[in-house]
Coordinates of C-alpha atoms in Angstrom, one line a residue:
Chain V
M1 CA 33.7 3.8 18.6
Y2 CA 32.2 3.5 15.1
D3 CA 33.8 0.4 14.3
E4 CA 33.1 -1.5 18.0
F5 CA 29.2 -1.8 16.7
E6 CA 29.4 -2.7 12.8
N7 CA 32.2 -5.2 13.7
Q8 CA 29.5 -6.1 16.5
L9 CA 26.9 -6.4 13.7
S10 CA 28.6 -7.8 11.3
I11 CA 28.9 -10.5 13.5
E12 CA 26.3 -11.2 14.3
F13 CA 25.0 -10.9 10.6
A14 CA 27.4 -13.9 10.0
K15 CA 26.5 -15.5 12.5
I16 CA 22.1 -15.7 10.6
K17 CA 22.7 -19.0 8.4
S18 CA 21.3 -18.4 5.3
D19 CA 21.6 -16.3 2.4
D20 CA 18.2 -14.7 2.3
K21 CA 18.5 -11.9 5.5
W22 CA 18.9 -8.1 5.0
L23 CA 19.5 -5.5 8.4
I24 CA 16.2 -3.9 9.0
I25 CA 16.7 -1.2 11.7
V26 CA 20.2 -0.2 13.8
D27 CA 18.6 2.0 16.5
I28 CA 21.5 3.6 18.9
D29 CA 20.7 4.8 22.7
Y30 CA 22.6 5.8 25.5
D31 CA 22.2 6.9 29.6
N32 CA 24.1 7.8 31.7
I33 CA 27.0 4.5 31.4
N34 CA 26.1 3.2 28.0
L35 CA 25.7 3.3 24.8
S36 CA 23.5 0.5 23.6
M37 CA 23.1 -1.1 20.1
F38 CA 19.6 -2.4 18.9
Y39 CA 19.4 -4.4 15.8
A40 CA 17.1 -5.8 13.9
F41 CA 17.9 -8.3 10.7
G42 CA 15.2 -9.9 8.9
D43 CA 15.4 -13.3 7.2
K44 CA 13.1 -15.4 4.1
K45 CA 11.0 -13.4 2.1
V46 CA 7.2 -14.2 2.7
S47 CA 4.4 -12.5 0.9
L48 CA 2.6 -10.7 3.3
V49 CA -1.4 -11.4 2.6
K50 CA -4.6 -8.9 4.2
Q51 CA -5.9 -11.1 6.6
A52 CA -8.2 -8.7 9.0
P53 CA -10.8 -9.1 9.4
Y54 CA -11.3 -12.8 8.9
W55 CA -8.9 -14.6 10.5
A56 CA -8.4 -18.6 11.7
D57 CA -8.1 -19.3 15.1
W58 CA -3.9 -19.4 16.3
Y59 CA -2.9 -20.2 19.7
Y60 CA -0.8 -17.5 21.2
G61 CA 2.2 -18.2 20.2
E62 CA 5.5 -20.7 20.1
D63 CA 5.0 -21.5 16.8
L64 CA 1.8 -24.1 17.8
G65 CA -0.1 -23.2 14.2
K66 CA -4.0 -23.4 14.2
C67 CA -6.5 -24.3 16.5
N68 CA -7.6 -26.9 14.6
G69 CA -4.5 -27.7 12.5
G70 CA -1.3 -26.6 10.1
G71 CA -0.2 -23.1 10.5
I72 CA 3.3 -24.9 12.0
P73 CA 5.3 -22.9 12.8
S74 CA 3.3 -19.9 13.1
D75 CA 0.9 -18.3 15.7
A76 CA -1.1 -15.7 16.7
A77 CA 1.4 -13.3 17.7
N78 CA 3.1 -13.7 14.4
E79 CA 0.3 -13.4 12.4
I80 CA -1.4 -10.2 14.1
D81 CA 2.7 -8.8 14.1
K82 CA 2.9 -9.7 10.0
E83 CA -0.6 -8.2 9.9
L84 CA 0.9 -4.9 12.0
R85 CA 3.5 -4.5 9.2
V86 CA 1.3 -4.4 6.3
D87 CA -0.7 -1.5 7.8
F88 CA 2.3 0.0 9.2
I89 CA 5.5 0.6 7.8
A90 CA 4.4 -1.7 3.6
N91 CA 3.2 1.9 3.1
H92 CA 6.1 3.3 2.1
P93 CA 6.7 3.3 -2.5
Y94 CA 8.5 1.0 -3.8
H95 CA 11.8 1.5 -6.2
P96 CA 14.1 -1.2 -7.5
E97 CA 16.8 0.9 -7.7
T98 CA 16.1 3.4 -3.8
R99 CA 15.3 2.0 -0.7
W100 CA 14.0 3.1 2.6
I101 CA 16.1 3.9 6.1
A102 CA 15.4 5.2 9.4
N103 CA 16.9 7.6 11.2
S104 CA 16.3 9.3 15.0
V105 CA 14.9 6.5 16.6
I106 CA 13.2 7.1 19.7
Y107 CA 12.4 3.8 21.2
P108 CA 9.5 4.1 24.1
G109 CA 10.3 1.2 26.0
P110 CA 8.3 -2.8 25.5
A111 CA 4.2 -2.6 25.8
I112 CA 3.3 -5.3 28.4
P113 CA 0.2 -6.0 30.0
G114 CA 0.1 -5.3 33.4
G115 CA 4.0 -3.7 33.0
Y116 CA 6.3 -0.7 33.0
P117 CA 5.9 2.3 31.5
F118 CA 2.4 1.0 29.7
Q119 CA 0.7 -0.2 32.9
F120 CA -2.6 1.1 33.0
S121 CA -2.9 2.2 29.8
L122 CA -2.8 -1.2 28.3
I123 CA -6.0 -1.7 30.3
N124 CA -9.2 -2.2 28.2
P125 CA -11.7 0.5 29.1
T126 CA -14.7 -1.1 28.1
D127 CA -14.0 -4.2 29.7
V128 CA -16.7 -5.9 32.6
T129 CA -15.4 -8.3 33.9
P130 CA -11.8 -7.6 34.8
Q131 CA -9.5 -10.5 35.7
D132 CA -11.9 -13.0 34.1
N133 CA -8.7 -13.3 31.2
K134 CA -11.8 -12.3 28.2
Y135 CA -10.7 -8.8 27.0
D136 CA -8.6 -7.2 30.2
Y137 CA -6.1 -6.2 28.6
I138 CA -6.2 -4.0 24.9
L139 CA -2.5 -6.6 24.2
F140 CA -3.3 -10.9 24.7
Y141 CA -2.9 -11.8 28.4
C142 CA -4.4 -15.0 30.5
Y143 CA -3.4 -15.6 34.0
E144 CA -3.7 -18.9 35.3
A145 CA -5.4 -18.0 38.4
W146 CA -7.9 -16.5 37.0
P147 CA -11.3 -18.0 35.0
N148 CA -10.8 -18.9 31.2
Y149 CA -7.4 -19.1 30.9
H150 CA -6.8 -20.4 27.2
T151 CA -3.9 -21.2 24.3
C152 CA -5.8 -21.0 21.7
M153 CA -7.5 -17.4 20.8
S154 CA -10.5 -17.1 18.4
S155 CA -10.7 -15.2 15.8
D156 CA -13.4 -13.1 17.3
E157 CA -10.2 -12.4 19.9
M158 CA -7.8 -12.7 17.5
D159 CA -9.5 -9.1 15.5
F160 CA -10.0 -7.4 19.2
Y161 CA -6.0 -8.1 20.3
Y162 CA -5.2 -6.7 16.1
N163 CA -6.9 -3.5 17.2
G164 CA -6.0 -2.8 20.6
A165 CA -2.3 -3.1 18.8
V166 CA -3.2 -0.5 15.7
H167 CA -5.1 1.6 18.4
L168 CA -1.6 1.5 21.4
I169 CA 0.5 1.9 17.6
S170 CA -1.8 5.2 16.6
T171 CA -2.0 6.2 20.1
L172 CA 1.6 6.1 20.5
E173 CA 2.1 7.9 17.0
G174 CA 0.4 11.1 18.9
F175 CA 2.9 11.0 20.8
Y176 CA 6.1 12.3 17.8
P177 CA 4.1 14.1 15.6
N178 CA 7.7 14.1 13.4
R179 CA 8.3 10.6 13.4
E180 CA 6.6 7.8 12.5
V181 CA 6.6 4.0 13.0
V182 CA 9.4 2.2 11.2
N183 CA 9.9 -0.9 13.1
L184 CA 7.4 -3.3 15.1
K185 CA 7.0 -5.8 16.4
L186 CA 4.7 -7.4 18.4
S187 CA 5.8 -11.0 20.4
D188 CA 4.7 -13.7 22.2
A189 CA 6.0 -14.2 25.8
K190 CA 5.6 -17.8 28.0
M191 CA 6.4 -17.1 32.1
Q192 CA 6.3 -20.4 33.9
G193 CA 5.3 -19.0 37.3
H194 CA 5.0 -20.9 40.6
P195 CA 2.2 -22.0 40.8
Y196 CA 0.7 -20.6 37.6
T197 CA 1.5 -19.4 34.0
V198 CA 1.2 -16.4 32.6
I199 CA 1.2 -16.2 28.5
L200 CA 1.1 -13.3 27.1
H201 CA 1.8 -10.2 24.0
G202 CA 4.4 -8.2 23.9
L203 CA 4.4 -5.1 21.2
D204 CA 7.5 -2.9 21.2
T205 CA 7.5 -0.5 18.2
R206 CA 10.2 2.2 17.5
F207 CA 9.3 5.7 16.2
G208 CA 11.9 7.6 13.9
N209 CA 12.0 10.1 10.1
W210 CA 12.0 7.6 7.1
V211 CA 14.8 8.2 4.6
H212 CA 14.3 7.6 1.0
V213 CA 18.0 6.5 -0.7
L214 CA 19.6 5.0 -3.6
N215 CA 20.3 1.7 -3.5
D216 CA 23.5 1.4 -5.1
N217 CA 24.9 -2.0 -2.8
T218 CA 28.1 -0.3 -2.2
Y219 CA 28.2 -1.6 1.5
T220 CA 27.7 -5.0 3.0
L221 CA 28.0 -6.3 5.9
Chain G
M1 CA 6.0 0.1 -58.2
N2 CA 4.1 -2.0 -56.5
K3 CA 7.0 -3.8 -55.2
K4 CA 8.9 -0.2 -54.4
L5 CA 6.1 1.4 -52.1
S6 CA 6.1 -2.0 -50.2
I7 CA 10.2 -1.9 -49.3
I8 CA 9.3 1.8 -48.3
I9 CA 6.8 1.0 -46.6
I10 CA 8.5 -1.8 -45.0
L11 CA 11.4 0.8 -44.1
L12 CA 9.1 3.4 -42.8
A13 CA 7.4 0.9 -40.7
V14 CA 10.9 -0.2 -39.5
L15 CA 12.2 3.2 -39.0
F16 CA 8.8 3.4 -36.7
V17 CA 9.8 0.9 -34.5
S18 CA 12.7 2.2 -33.6
Q19 CA 11.9 5.5 -33.3
S20 CA 9.3 4.1 -30.5
C21 CA 11.6 1.8 -28.9
K22 CA 14.5 4.5 -28.6
K23 CA 11.8 7.2 -27.2
E24 CA 10.1 4.7 -24.5
E25 CA 14.1 3.9 -24.2
A26 CA 14.6 7.6 -23.4
V27 CA 11.5 8.1 -21.5
K28 CA 12.6 5.3 -19.1
Q29 CA 16.1 7.0 -18.8
N30 CA 14.4 10.0 -18.0
D31 CA 12.2 8.4 -15.1
V32 CA 15.3 7.5 -13.9
T33 CA 17.4 10.7 -14.0
K34 CA 14.0 12.0 -12.5
H35 CA 13.8 10.0 -9.8
K36 CA 17.9 10.1 -9.3
E37 CA 17.1 13.9 -9.0
F38 CA 14.2 14.0 -6.4
L39 CA 16.4 11.4 -4.3
S40 CA 19.6 14.0 -4.1
T41 CA 17.4 16.8 -4.0
S42 CA 15.2 15.4 -1.2
Q43 CA 17.1 14.2 1.1
D44 CA 18.4 17.5 2.2
S45 CA 21.2 17.7 4.7
T46 CA 20.5 14.3 6.1
I47 CA 22.5 12.6 3.4
T48 CA 25.1 14.9 3.5
L49 CA 25.9 14.6 7.2
I50 CA 25.7 11.2 7.3
K51 CA 29.1 11.1 4.3
K52 CA 31.0 13.5 6.0
F53 CA 30.5 11.3 9.1
M54 CA 32.0 8.7 7.1
S55 CA 35.0 10.5 5.5
Q56 CA 36.1 12.0 8.8
L57 CA 36.2 8.0 9.4
A58 CA 37.9 7.6 7.2
N59 CA 40.2 10.2 7.9
P60 CA 40.4 10.6 11.8
S61 CA 42.1 13.3 13.4
T62 CA 43.3 13.5 17.7
E63 CA 41.1 16.5 17.4
D64 CA 37.9 14.6 16.8
Q65 CA 35.2 14.9 19.6
M66 CA 31.5 14.9 19.7
S67 CA 28.7 15.8 21.8
I68 CA 26.6 12.2 23.6
E69 CA 23.8 13.0 21.2
D70 CA 26.3 13.6 18.2
V71 CA 27.4 10.1 18.4
V72 CA 23.9 8.6 18.7
W73 CA 22.9 10.6 15.7
Y74 CA 26.3 9.6 13.1
I75 CA 27.0 6.2 14.5
E76 CA 22.7 5.5 13.9
A77 CA 22.9 6.8 10.7
T78 CA 25.1 5.8 8.8
L79 CA 25.5 2.1 10.2
N80 CA 21.6 2.4 9.1
Y81 CA 22.4 5.0 6.0
K82 CA 25.0 1.9 4.9
Y83 CA 22.6 -1.1 5.1
A84 CA 19.5 -1.0 6.4
H85 CA 15.8 -1.7 4.5
I86 CA 13.1 -0.4 7.2
E87 CA 11.2 -1.7 3.8
K88 CA 11.3 -4.9 3.3
V89 CA 9.2 -6.0 5.8
N90 CA 8.0 -9.6 4.6
Y91 CA 10.0 -11.4 6.8
S92 CA 9.4 -14.7 8.0
D93 CA 12.1 -14.4 10.7
Y94 CA 12.8 -11.6 13.0
I95 CA 16.5 -11.2 14.8
S96 CA 17.0 -8.4 17.1
G97 CA 19.7 -7.6 19.8
N98 CA 21.6 -5.5 21.3
M99 CA 25.0 -4.4 22.4
N100 CA 26.6 -2.6 24.7
K101 CA 29.3 0.0 25.5
K102 CA 30.7 2.1 28.1
Y103 CA 31.9 5.2 27.1
S104 CA 33.0 8.0 29.1
L105 CA 33.0 12.7 28.4
N106 CA 36.5 14.1 28.7
P107 CA 36.6 17.2 30.8
D108 CA 34.8 19.2 28.4
G109 CA 31.9 17.3 28.3
Y110 CA 32.5 15.2 25.2
I111 CA 33.4 11.9 23.5
D112 CA 36.9 12.0 22.1
F113 CA 36.3 10.3 19.2
S114 CA 39.5 9.0 17.6

């Protein structure tokens, strides 16, 4: 059984055509019928530079870049995601001979505005006009049938939704007092509707225990 | 006399520099050793459990059985232990996926893990 998961991981890893790739995390879970494995790989190193609170205006997603040109292939979701990684994950001491791994990983489920299981908690409690596409939720959400539908996020919006994500993660941390954030991903989605479209950001956060191990490179995928 | 003094001074200087280098090397080595000692003691039983599981995988027995909770913990911990880097968040591409596998419990409520 272990071998099947390891082999699958190895097959998926080999599919990434890059020499600059690595496994970030594995999360195994189960229900009444299935064991399931979530895995995430990182590819192509970049330097992470703090942006908040001095954001640019970015298109919400799809790697569309900055609203005034440039920045491709990135977008608002990716830029906020990078900032969150710096804040919540890149905070453990680095030593060239060691690495960090996670165990006892818990996944609370996807945080999507209007979606299960966070459908109520993601509503912005300070929003004076609901359903106007202006800060209705603490994560970005724009519905074509409502007024002010827009794909470009202003620097103010970038800051608001970044802080919304920070608030959400901090709230979730409170539910898992013996665990820390071990993995997160803020991503964009577009649901082409008939006749209305929704564009939004969703956040996946995993909590677990950080374990410091020697990096002896004995094993490779 | 002055020549002799100069040679002695140079020799002393060389000796001093070489001792400093050795000391620096020793301090560096000591740092690494200390770090390794810290790691081996602070990882407590987690790594021991993972390594025990890995040796069980290498020498399987038909009597191996585990609760579903243990199977989940051991597979996850071992894969992460062998390959993962959660601290490396400086990626530009994030590739994720899922895999499912059906399992069944034996009459005692355990998974036969052979």
